[in-house]
Amino acid sequence: MIKLNGIEITPTIFPDGCSQVWKLAEELINSDAYHIEWYFKNENEVIYLHQLRTLLYSVGTNKKCTLYIDYLPYARQDKKVTNTSCFGLYAFIRILCLYPYEKIEILDPHSDMIFLMGKKIQPIYLTDKVKEIFKETKSDIVCYPDKGALSKYTKIYKDLPYIHASKERNQLTGEITKHELIGDVKDKNILIVDDILDGGATFIHLAKLLKDNGAKEINLFVTHGLYTKGPLPLWEAGIRNLYDKNGLYEVE
């Protein structure tokens, strides 16, 4: 979903399957400034976003335009550009940089590669929410599931005590081949913190590690909860509560 100044933009889809972003309300076109919000649902929206920015650049060349990205697509596809690795983020960044934005805000981006877009990039983190959940769950310590999370979040959640894990993954299959815990969790309540929950394999592995090392209770916060395999495998692994940017995850 894409919004311009709070109004959802709906593209026209032609019979041949192509799209067109056009015929915007005059009050939107004539706004003093443009603020685009993007709540990613599928990659068709990449071309919708680019069409919208192309239109706004043409009709309002001198007007400020800012962009908020709620979930950065391709964020995990940030490996070296080769024929056997996932590099989609590089291609996406090139598209995003074709037209200027006064500011681009991204909610908890997974990859530092976003800074290739320049100094106008502003990552946003849910610091207050994480601290609130840490308190609500009576956690003793935060656990970061890998070195990437450790490197990023210890700079953000500075006041929270932490341990971390280290993992190795087969990049071709996605399988976790090694997972080790660094730190003492015996008789402690643990809050796992990370950015993206997809199928949940990382957290299932980590929950077993924590339980095997004597953790008392395990809760999980992720900014972006995709839950592509549902919550049940996570609950079955011993994770008591799942939290994301929307709060406590509950089955409707």
XYZ file of N, CA and C in Angstrom:
756
model
N 0.839 -1.194 0.000
C 0.000 0.000 0.000
C 0.877 1.249 0.000
N 0.513 2.204 -0.845
C 1.258 3.462 -0.946
C 0.293 4.619 -0.693
N 0.720 5.542 0.152
C -0.079 6.725 0.443
C 0.695 7.981 0.082
N -0.017 8.976 -0.389
C 0.557 10.302 -0.638
C -0.186 11.303 0.228
N 0.542 11.927 1.133
C -0.057 12.873 2.073
C -1.292 12.291 2.758
N -1.169 11.015 3.134
C -2.224 10.345 3.883
C -3.318 9.712 3.042
N -3.281 9.901 1.727
C -4.314 9.362 0.838
C -3.758 8.152 0.084
N -4.464 7.012 0.154
C -3.996 5.811 -0.530
C -4.037 5.996 -2.043
N -2.970 5.571 -2.706
C -2.860 5.674 -4.157
C -3.232 4.326 -4.779
N -4.199 4.353 -5.690
C -4.628 3.134 -6.370
C -4.297 3.228 -7.849
N -3.376 2.410 -8.346
C -3.017 2.479 -9.763
C -4.104 1.887 -10.654
N -4.131 2.322 -11.880
C -4.974 1.700 -12.897
C -4.223 0.499 -13.464
N -4.902 -0.634 -13.584
C -4.301 -1.811 -14.205
C -4.973 -2.007 -15.566
N -4.195 -1.923 -16.624
C -4.720 -2.038 -17.978
C -4.905 -3.503 -18.365
N -5.682 -3.766 -19.444
C -5.957 -5.154 -19.845
C -4.711 -5.993 -20.117
N -3.605 -5.346 -20.501
C -2.385 -6.115 -20.782
C -1.585 -6.418 -19.516
N -2.117 -5.995 -18.359
C -1.451 -6.280 -17.097
C -0.532 -5.185 -16.609
N -0.311 -4.152 -17.431
C 0.549 -3.040 -17.026
C -0.231 -2.070 -16.140
N 0.511 -1.251 -15.409
C -0.120 -0.325 -14.460
C 0.182 1.117 -14.821
N -0.589 2.016 -14.234
C -0.342 3.447 -14.386
C -0.812 4.183 -13.137
N 0.073 4.947 -12.537
C -0.288 5.836 -11.434
C -0.536 7.211 -12.032
N -1.782 7.674 -11.976
C -2.134 8.941 -12.613
C -3.477 9.424 -12.074
N -3.953 10.520 -12.632
C -5.257 11.088 -12.282
C -5.411 11.294 -10.783
N -4.348 11.814 -10.146
C -4.409 12.122 -8.722
C -5.302 13.335 -8.492
N -5.877 13.422 -7.316
C -6.703 14.585 -6.978
C -5.855 15.849 -7.059
N -6.464 16.916 -7.536
C -5.734 18.167 -7.724
C -5.150 18.694 -6.417
N -5.866 18.465 -5.301
C -5.340 18.964 -4.028
C -4.056 18.243 -3.630
N -3.902 16.994 -4.080
C -2.652 16.285 -3.833
C -1.534 16.842 -4.708
N -1.822 17.003 -5.973
C -0.822 17.536 -6.907
C -0.371 18.923 -6.485
N -1.322 19.720 -5.967
C -1.023 21.117 -5.628
C -0.522 21.306 -4.194
N -0.282 20.211 -3.481
C 0.224 20.322 -2.110
C 1.563 21.051 -2.090
N 1.829 21.719 -0.966
C 3.095 22.444 -0.835
C 4.289 21.505 -0.781
N 4.084 20.302 -0.264
C 5.145 19.293 -0.169
C 4.501 17.917 -0.281
N 5.302 16.923 -0.600
C 4.802 15.566 -0.776
C 5.431 14.627 0.265
N 4.578 13.851 0.919
C 5.075 12.822 1.840
C 4.474 11.488 1.428
N 5.341 10.571 1.021
C 4.917 9.253 0.570
C 5.160 8.237 1.688
N 4.161 7.398 1.950
C 4.309 6.286 2.889
C 4.133 4.992 2.115
N 5.024 4.046 2.361
C 4.960 2.769 1.647
C 4.916 1.632 2.647
N 3.809 0.866 2.615
C 3.624 -0.308 3.452
C 3.644 -1.524 2.524
N 4.806 -2.128 2.404
C 5.065 -3.137 1.376
C 4.144 -4.347 1.496
N 3.545 -4.723 0.370
C 2.753 -5.945 0.278
C 3.285 -6.871 -0.809
N 3.678 -6.300 -1.938
C 4.264 -7.105 -3.003
C 5.133 -6.210 -3.883
N 5.980 -6.845 -4.698
C 6.961 -6.051 -5.435
C 6.367 -5.293 -6.623
N 5.102 -5.533 -6.958
C 4.454 -4.662 -7.946
C 4.504 -3.206 -7.491
N 4.506 -3.017 -6.169
C 4.480 -1.662 -5.632
C 5.769 -0.894 -5.913
N 6.837 -1.610 -6.237
C 8.085 -0.919 -6.581
C 7.860 -0.033 -7.811
N 7.192 -0.568 -8.825
C 6.934 0.229 -10.034
C 5.874 1.286 -9.755
N 4.890 0.993 -8.877
C 3.901 2.010 -8.522
C 4.590 3.196 -7.842
N 5.475 2.876 -6.905
C 6.210 3.924 -6.197
C 7.025 4.762 -7.163
N 7.693 4.097 -8.091
C 8.547 4.824 -9.027
C 7.718 5.672 -9.991
N 6.575 5.160 -10.393
C 5.683 5.955 -11.247
C 5.192 7.194 -10.507
N 4.809 7.005 -9.229
C 4.333 8.138 -8.437
C 5.420 9.196 -8.300
N 6.637 8.756 -7.994
C 7.729 9.725 -7.837
C 8.042 10.405 -9.156
N 7.953 9.676 -10.264
C 8.174 10.271 -11.588
C 7.149 11.359 -11.866
N 5.883 11.072 -11.543
C 4.820 12.056 -11.752
C 5.040 13.293 -10.894
N 5.315 13.081 -9.614
C 5.491 14.212 -8.703
C 6.711 15.048 -9.073
N 7.750 14.399 -9.547
C 8.960 15.124 -9.953
C 8.673 15.994 -11.174
N 7.766 15.534 -12.019
C 7.442 16.273 -13.238
C 6.511 17.449 -12.980
N 5.527 17.242 -12.079
C 4.537 18.301 -11.855
C 4.914 19.233 -10.711
N 5.850 18.795 -9.876
C 6.238 19.625 -8.728
C 7.735 19.568 -8.494
N 8.488 19.924 -9.514
C 9.939 19.754 -9.507
C 10.608 20.355 -8.281
N 10.149 21.507 -7.850
C 10.826 22.215 -6.757
C 10.235 21.926 -5.376
N 9.272 21.027 -5.317
C 8.633 20.729 -4.039
C 9.379 19.623 -3.297
N 9.423 19.747 -1.986
C 10.084 18.733 -1.168
C 9.265 17.443 -1.198
N 9.968 16.313 -1.257
C 9.306 15.011 -1.248
C 10.050 14.109 -0.278
N 9.332 13.589 0.704
C 9.913 12.661 1.673
C 9.245 11.292 1.525
N 9.963 10.272 1.970
C 9.477 8.901 1.829
C 9.642 8.160 3.142
N 8.586 7.473 3.567
C 8.637 6.579 4.723
C 8.418 5.161 4.227
N 9.351 4.244 4.551
C 9.245 2.841 4.163
C 9.046 2.017 5.427
N 7.885 1.407 5.555
C 7.557 0.655 6.760
C 8.315 -0.669 6.815
N 8.482 -1.315 5.673
C 9.248 -2.562 5.584
C 10.079 -2.501 4.314
N 11.387 -2.598 4.452
C 12.278 -2.472 3.299
C 12.340 -3.779 2.529
N 11.781 -3.807 1.320
C 11.863 -5.039 0.531
C 13.296 -5.296 0.082
N 13.614 -6.559 -0.135
C 14.939 -6.996 -0.591
C 16.032 -6.779 0.458
N 15.664 -6.388 1.680
C 16.669 -6.025 2.679
C 17.628 -7.176 2.976
N 17.133 -8.411 2.898
C 17.984 -9.570 3.190
C 18.754 -10.045 1.963
N 18.474 -9.435 0.808
C 19.160 -9.812 -0.429
C 20.322 -8.830 -0.668
N 21.233 -8.801 0.296
C 22.299 -7.799 0.288
C 23.691 -8.409 0.140
N 23.741 -9.610 -0.455
C 25.025 -10.278 -0.630
C 25.743 -9.754 -1.879
N 26.963 -10.191 -2.046
C 27.758 -9.791 -3.200
C 27.030 -10.153 -4.494
N 27.138 -9.279 -5.503
C 26.453 -9.526 -6.770
C 27.171 -10.645 -7.527
N 26.583 -11.830 -7.493
C 27.081 -12.975 -8.250
C 25.877 -13.746 -8.744
N 26.136 -14.759 -9.544
C 25.052 -15.573 -10.084
C 24.538 -16.596 -9.085
N 25.171 -16.676 -7.921
C 24.759 -17.677 -6.921
C 24.452 -17.047 -5.563
N 24.237 -15.741 -5.514
C 23.898 -15.089 -4.246
C 22.761 -14.104 -4.458
N 22.089 -13.766 -3.369
C 20.918 -12.872 -3.424
C 21.382 -11.414 -3.321
N 21.184 -10.651 -4.382
C 21.690 -9.283 -4.421
C 20.609 -8.274 -4.806
N 19.336 -8.647 -4.671
C 18.244 -7.791 -5.144
C 18.227 -6.397 -4.556
N 18.787 -6.231 -3.334
C 18.769 -4.915 -2.701
C 19.537 -3.889 -3.530
N 20.634 -4.313 -4.161
C 21.417 -3.389 -4.969
C 20.581 -2.827 -6.113
N 19.830 -3.702 -6.778
C 18.988 -3.266 -7.896
C 17.900 -2.327 -7.403
N 17.313 -2.656 -6.250
C 16.255 -1.807 -5.698
C 16.782 -0.420 -5.339
N 17.962 -0.362 -4.718
C 18.557 0.922 -4.351
C 18.785 1.790 -5.585
N 19.239 1.176 -6.662
C 19.458 1.932 -7.901
C 18.158 2.577 -8.385
N 17.063 1.833 -8.296
C 15.768 2.384 -8.706
C 15.366 3.536 -7.792
N 15.521 3.340 -6.485
C 15.107 4.346 -5.513
C 15.886 5.644 -5.670
N 17.119 5.527 -6.138
C 17.985 6.707 -6.241
C 17.817 7.478 -7.550
N 16.950 7.013 -8.428
C 16.796 7.699 -9.709
C 16.210 9.096 -9.547
N 15.351 9.279 -8.529
C 14.793 10.596 -8.246
C 15.108 10.965 -6.802
N 15.321 12.257 -6.550
C 15.727 12.668 -5.205
C 14.562 12.694 -4.212
N 14.895 12.387 -2.957
C 13.979 12.564 -1.840
C 14.669 13.472 -0.827
N 13.901 14.343 -0.225
C 14.449 15.208 0.812
C 14.923 14.380 2.006
N 14.171 13.308 2.286
C 14.478 12.423 3.412
C 13.812 11.085 3.156
N 14.508 9.988 3.519
C 13.921 8.660 3.441
C 14.026 8.023 4.825
N 12.891 7.759 5.448
C 12.844 7.093 6.745
C 12.498 5.624 6.525
N 13.242 4.730 7.177
C 13.005 3.295 7.026
C 12.900 2.678 8.409
N 11.813 1.952 8.644
C 11.615 1.316 9.936
C 12.492 0.074 10.052
N 13.453 0.120 10.959
C 14.336 -0.995 11.294
C 14.809 -1.758 10.051
N 15.601 -1.102 9.211
C 16.107 -1.789 8.014
C 17.077 -2.897 8.395
N 17.043 -3.980 7.657
C 17.872 -5.142 7.987
C 19.343 -4.924 7.634
N 19.586 -4.185 6.549
C 20.939 -4.117 6.003
C 21.518 -2.712 6.022
N 22.805 -2.619 6.333
C 23.512 -1.338 6.275
C 23.689 -0.842 4.846
N 23.403 -1.687 3.873
C 23.556 -1.281 2.476
C 22.652 -0.108 2.115
N 21.624 0.139 2.938
C 20.737 1.266 2.645
C 21.490 2.584 2.656
N 22.609 2.630 3.379
C 23.346 3.882 3.466
C 24.074 4.213 2.162
N 24.021 3.285 1.196
C 24.497 3.596 -0.148
C 23.640 4.687 -0.777
N 22.429 4.861 -0.226
C 21.524 5.884 -0.757
C 21.877 7.280 -0.256
N 22.877 7.386 0.602
C 23.341 8.704 1.025
C 22.915 9.092 2.423
N 23.237 10.321 2.790
C 23.060 10.800 4.159
C 21.608 11.122 4.507
N 20.733 11.134 3.519
C 19.335 11.470 3.803
C 18.544 10.275 4.337
N 19.196 9.123 4.450
C 18.556 7.941 5.005
C 18.485 8.065 6.521
N 17.301 7.838 7.088
C 17.128 7.906 8.534
C 16.440 6.626 9.025
N 17.195 5.691 9.586
C 16.572 4.501 10.169
C 15.755 4.879 11.402
N 14.650 4.182 11.603
C 13.796 4.394 12.771
C 13.734 3.079 13.552
N 13.899 3.165 14.874
C 13.852 1.979 15.721
C 12.824 2.175 16.825
N 12.203 1.084 17.222
C 11.122 1.137 18.211
C 11.682 0.982 19.622
N 12.563 1.882 19.995
C 13.284 1.789 21.262
C 12.339 1.750 22.458
N 11.395 2.664 22.506
C 10.476 2.725 23.645
C 9.629 1.462 23.747
N 9.195 0.946 22.597
C 8.368 -0.266 22.602
C 9.157 -1.463 23.117
N 10.405 -1.599 22.689
C 11.227 -2.723 23.140
C 11.456 -2.647 24.647
N 11.739 -1.461 25.147
C 11.955 -1.300 26.587
C 10.673 -1.592 27.367
N 9.550 -1.206 26.801
C 8.254 -1.468 27.446
C 7.980 -2.970 27.511
N 8.265 -3.684 26.418
C 8.049 -5.136 26.389
C 9.036 -5.840 27.319
N 10.260 -5.359 27.376
C 11.261 -5.916 28.289
C 10.746 -5.855 29.726
N 10.152 -4.721 30.066
C 9.607 -4.541 31.417
C 8.352 -5.382 31.621
N 7.466 -5.392 30.628
C 6.191 -6.113 30.727
C 6.405 -7.615 30.912
N 7.416 -8.165 30.231
C 7.685 -9.604 30.304
C 8.600 -9.977 31.471
N 8.966 -8.967 32.265
C 9.855 -9.170 33.418
C 11.141 -9.884 32.997
N 11.658 -9.444 31.855
C 12.864 -10.068 31.323
C 14.093 -9.645 32.130
N 15.026 -10.569 32.237
C 16.290 -10.275 32.902
C 17.349 -9.823 31.907
N 17.207 -10.301 30.676
C 18.267 -10.070 29.706
C 17.702 -10.188 28.290
N 18.304 -9.444 27.359
C 17.965 -9.537 25.939
C 18.922 -10.515 25.279
N 18.417 -11.280 24.320
C 19.275 -12.158 23.527
C 19.173 -11.759 22.052
N 20.325 -11.433 21.457
C 20.384 -11.151 20.024
C 20.772 -12.434 19.298
N 20.004 -12.826 18.263
C 20.170 -14.162 17.682
C 21.409 -14.370 16.821
N 22.087 -13.291 16.413
C 23.294 -13.453 15.610
C 24.154 -12.197 15.718
N 25.306 -12.238 15.079
C 26.255 -11.137 15.187
C 25.736 -9.860 14.533
N 24.923 -10.012 13.491
C 24.347 -8.844 12.841
C 23.427 -8.073 13.768
N 22.548 -8.804 14.458
C 21.648 -8.168 15.422
C 22.433 -7.573 16.579
N 23.452 -8.295 17.033
C 24.302 -7.797 18.118
C 24.942 -6.465 17.757
N 25.529 -6.405 16.579
C 26.223 -5.195 16.132
C 25.279 -4.007 16.018
N 24.065 -4.262 15.516
C 23.106 -3.175 15.295
C 22.450 -2.713 16.588
N 21.917 -3.648 17.367
C 21.038 -3.261 18.463
C 21.751 -2.836 19.738
N 22.980 -3.263 19.928
C 23.681 -2.801 21.134
C 23.963 -1.302 21.071
N 23.914 -0.734 19.877
C 24.081 0.712 19.725
C 22.765 1.451 19.951
N 21.665 0.712 19.897
C 20.336 1.328 19.971
C 19.702 1.119 21.344
N 19.714 -0.123 21.822
C 19.125 -0.442 23.124
C 20.243 -0.499 24.169
N 20.895 0.622 24.363
C 22.130 0.690 25.149
C 21.927 0.313 26.609
N 20.734 0.550 27.134
C 20.503 0.348 28.566
C 20.111 -1.081 28.924
N 19.902 -1.936 27.940
C 19.403 -3.285 28.217
C 20.556 -4.292 28.288
N 20.622 -5.079 29.362
C 21.653 -6.122 29.455
C 21.403 -7.173 28.372
N 22.475 -7.772 27.868
C 22.288 -8.675 26.735
C 23.315 -9.802 26.707
N 22.924 -10.834 25.987
C 23.829 -11.878 25.527
C 23.554 -12.027 24.034
N 24.266 -12.948 23.378
C 23.981 -13.122 21.956
C 24.298 -14.546 21.525
N 23.839 -14.878 20.341
C 24.144 -16.161 19.722
C 24.941 -15.915 18.452
N 25.516 -16.962 17.947
C 26.256 -16.911 16.689
C 25.737 -18.029 15.804
N 25.428 -17.719 14.554
C 24.877 -18.758 13.676
C 25.570 -18.745 12.319
N 25.518 -19.895 11.680
C 25.999 -20.029 10.307
C 24.873 -20.620 9.486
N 24.720 -20.099 8.254
C 23.604 -20.531 7.402
C 24.121 -20.891 6.014
N 23.567 -21.937 5.427
C 23.840 -22.275 4.041
C 23.070 -21.301 3.163
N 23.786 -20.436 2.442
C 23.132 -19.375 1.682
C 22.305 -19.905 0.513
N 22.618 -21.101 0.051
C 21.864 -21.652 -1.075
C 20.555 -22.288 -0.630
N 20.563 -22.910 0.559
C 19.357 -23.606 1.032
C 18.630 -22.841 2.124
N 19.336 -21.875 2.778
C 18.750 -21.152 3.896
C 18.818 -21.914 5.207
N 19.339 -23.137 5.187
C 19.393 -23.976 6.382
C 20.437 -23.464 7.366
N 20.068 -23.422 8.651
C 21.015 -23.056 9.707
C 21.873 -24.274 10.021
N 23.185 -24.134 9.824
C 24.089 -25.267 9.994
C 24.803 -25.248 11.345
N 24.797 -24.092 12.020
C 25.472 -23.993 13.309
C 24.859 -22.857 14.105
N 24.622 -23.084 15.391
C 24.041 -22.050 16.251
C 24.630 -22.223 17.647
N 25.308 -21.212 18.133
C 25.953 -21.272 19.441
C 25.506 -20.097 20.299
N 25.424 -20.317 21.595
C 25.004 -19.292 22.545
C 26.213 -18.779 23.310
N 26.325 -17.445 23.387
C 27.421 -16.823 24.130
C 26.827 -16.024 25.277
N 26.911 -16.580 26.498
C 26.357 -15.903 27.661
C 25.582 -16.847 28.557
N 25.357 -16.407 29.794
C 24.679 -17.229 30.803
C 23.197 -16.879 30.867
N 22.322 -17.874 30.713
C 20.876 -17.629 30.749
C 20.176 -18.464 31.824
N 20.920 -19.181 32.614
C 20.320 -20.096 33.590
C 19.385 -19.357 34.544
N 18.124 -19.833 34.618
C 17.083 -19.290 35.507
C 16.724 -17.844 35.192
N 16.942 -17.433 33.959
C 16.636 -16.052 33.566
C 15.472 -16.008 32.575
N 14.717 -14.895 32.632
C 13.699 -14.611 31.622
C 14.375 -13.886 30.462
N 14.149 -14.385 29.261
C 14.868 -13.891 28.086
C 13.902 -13.226 27.110
N 14.296 -12.066 26.593
C 13.573 -11.435 25.486
C 14.491 -11.452 24.264
N 14.130 -12.262 23.269
C 14.865 -12.270 22.000
C 14.434 -11.042 21.207
N 15.388 -10.344 20.617
C 15.095 -9.135 19.839
C 15.768 -9.240 18.471
N 14.990 -8.991 17.426
C 15.534 -8.990 16.061
C 14.631 -8.145 15.172
N 14.975 -8.064 13.883
C 14.202 -7.201 12.992
C 13.109 -7.940 12.221
N 13.414 -9.120 11.665
C 12.461 -9.801 10.779
C 12.212 -11.231 11.245
N 10.947 -11.606 11.309
C 10.556 -12.997 11.517
C 9.857 -13.453 10.254
N 10.477 -14.379 9.541
C 9.884 -14.920 8.323
C 9.241 -16.264 8.668
N 9.936 -17.358 8.398
C 9.413 -18.665 8.786
C 9.664 -18.986 10.250
N 10.725 -18.387 10.809
C 10.982 -18.537 12.238
C 12.049 -19.545 12.617
N 12.762 -20.134 11.637
C 13.743 -21.178 11.943
C 14.819 -20.689 12.914
N 15.297 -19.461 12.714
C 16.325 -18.911 13.610
C 15.852 -18.919 15.053
N 14.626 -18.504 15.285
C 14.114 -18.355 16.646
C 13.747 -19.712 17.260
N 13.346 -20.639 16.431
C 13.070 -21.994 16.912
C 14.374 -22.644 17.390
N 15.423 -22.525 16.585
C 16.742 -23.037 16.973
C 17.217 -22.363 18.262
N 17.059 -21.030 18.297
C 17.553 -20.270 19.444
C 16.778 -20.607 20.719
N 15.473 -20.783 20.604
C 14.664 -21.137 21.780
C 15.139 -22.460 22.371
N 15.472 -23.432 21.512
C 15.982 -24.717 21.999
C 17.318 -24.522 22.726
N 18.186 -23.698 22.139
C 19.468 -23.402 22.776
C 19.273 -22.788 24.156
N 18.371 -21.834 24.226
C 18.115 -21.142 25.492
C 17.547 -22.103 26.531
N 16.598 -22.930 26.110
C 16.007 -23.902 27.029
C 17.064 -24.896 27.515
N 17.891 -25.376 26.573
C 18.932 -26.344 26.924
C 19.950 -25.759 27.900
N 20.067 -24.427 27.886
C 21.029 -23.766 28.772
C 20.369 -23.197 30.026
N 19.102 -23.597 30.275
C 18.473 -23.288 31.546
C 17.624 -22.038 31.613
N 17.293 -21.446 30.458
C 16.436 -20.252 30.477
C 15.079 -20.594 31.090
N 14.539 -19.663 31.881
C 13.274 -19.895 32.575
C 12.076 -19.593 31.669
N 12.086 -18.439 31.035
C 10.992 -18.052 30.137
C 11.567 -17.312 28.941
N 10.970 -17.534 27.770
C 11.457 -16.922 26.533
C 10.313 -16.180 25.856
N 10.550 -14.914 25.545
C 9.620 -14.123 24.749
C 10.379 -13.564 23.554
N 9.665 -13.128 22.551
C 10.289 -12.689 21.302
C 9.692 -11.382 20.816
N 10.563 -10.421 20.476
C 10.129 -9.206 19.784
C 10.846 -9.108 18.446
N 10.077 -8.921 17.379
C 10.619 -8.599 16.068
C 9.875 -7.380 15.549
N 10.579 -6.499 14.865
C 9.893 -5.332 14.303
C 8.891 -5.764 13.242
N 9.356 -6.619 12.341
C 8.539 -7.032 11.195
C 8.175 -8.506 11.325
N 6.951 -8.775 11.757
C 6.486 -10.151 11.890
C 5.760 -10.600 10.635
N 6.404 -11.448 9.825
C 5.776 -11.942 8.601
C 4.985 -13.227 8.859
N 5.460 -14.069 9.776
C 4.767 -15.294 10.204
C 4.363 -16.168 9.013
N 5.300 -16.386 8.091
C 4.958 -17.123 6.872
C 4.629 -18.584 7.132
N 5.044 -19.115 8.281
C 4.666 -20.489 8.648
C 3.768 -20.510 9.874
N 3.224 -19.345 10.202
C 2.325 -19.249 11.336
C 3.070 -19.219 12.667
N 2.360 -18.934 13.740
C 2.990 -18.814 15.053
C 3.192 -20.135 15.783
N 2.462 -21.194 15.390
C 2.464 -22.432 16.163
C 3.864 -23.038 16.361
N 4.704 -23.139 15.320
C 6.045 -23.713 15.533
C 6.870 -22.925 16.549
N 6.651 -21.636 16.646
C 7.376 -20.804 17.606
C 6.886 -21.065 19.021
N 5.578 -21.150 19.174
C 5.016 -21.460 20.488
C 5.439 -22.859 20.927
N 5.426 -23.793 19.987
C 5.811 -25.173 20.315
C 7.284 -25.267 20.702
N 8.104 -24.327 20.195
C 9.539 -24.309 20.512
C 9.810 -23.751 21.907
N 8.763 -23.215 22.542
C 8.928 -22.719 23.903
C 8.908 -21.217 24.036
N 8.594 -20.513 22.946
C 8.478 -19.057 23.021
C 7.073 -18.721 23.511
N 7.001 -18.037 24.624
C 5.701 -17.815 25.264
C 4.864 -16.781 24.521
N 5.427 -15.601 24.273
C 4.686 -14.521 23.620
C 5.474 -13.975 22.439
N 4.752 -13.628 21.378
C 5.342 -13.021 20.185
C 4.887 -11.569 20.109
N 5.848 -10.670 19.967
C 5.550 -9.248 19.828
C 6.160 -8.726 18.524
N 5.472 -7.752 17.931
C 6.031 -7.065 16.774
C 5.653 -5.590 16.842
N 5.824 -4.862 15.754
C 5.584 -3.421 15.768
C 4.121 -3.089 16.116
N 3.232 -4.057 15.928
C 1.814 -3.844 16.218
C 1.439 -4.247 17.645
N 2.399 -4.774 18.390
C 2.125 -5.202 19.758
C 2.134 -6.717 19.897
N 1.398 -7.250 20.856
C 1.333 -8.691 21.093
C 0.613 -9.367 19.953
N 1.260 -10.401 19.388
C 0.635 -11.148 18.279
C -0.327 -12.168 18.855
N -1.559 -12.102 18.385
C -2.584 -13.031 18.830
C -3.342 -13.539 17.615
N -3.699 -14.813 17.626
C -4.483 -15.401 16.550
C -5.920 -14.906 16.661
N -6.461 -14.396 15.581
C -7.817 -13.851 15.609
C -8.843 -14.985 15.702
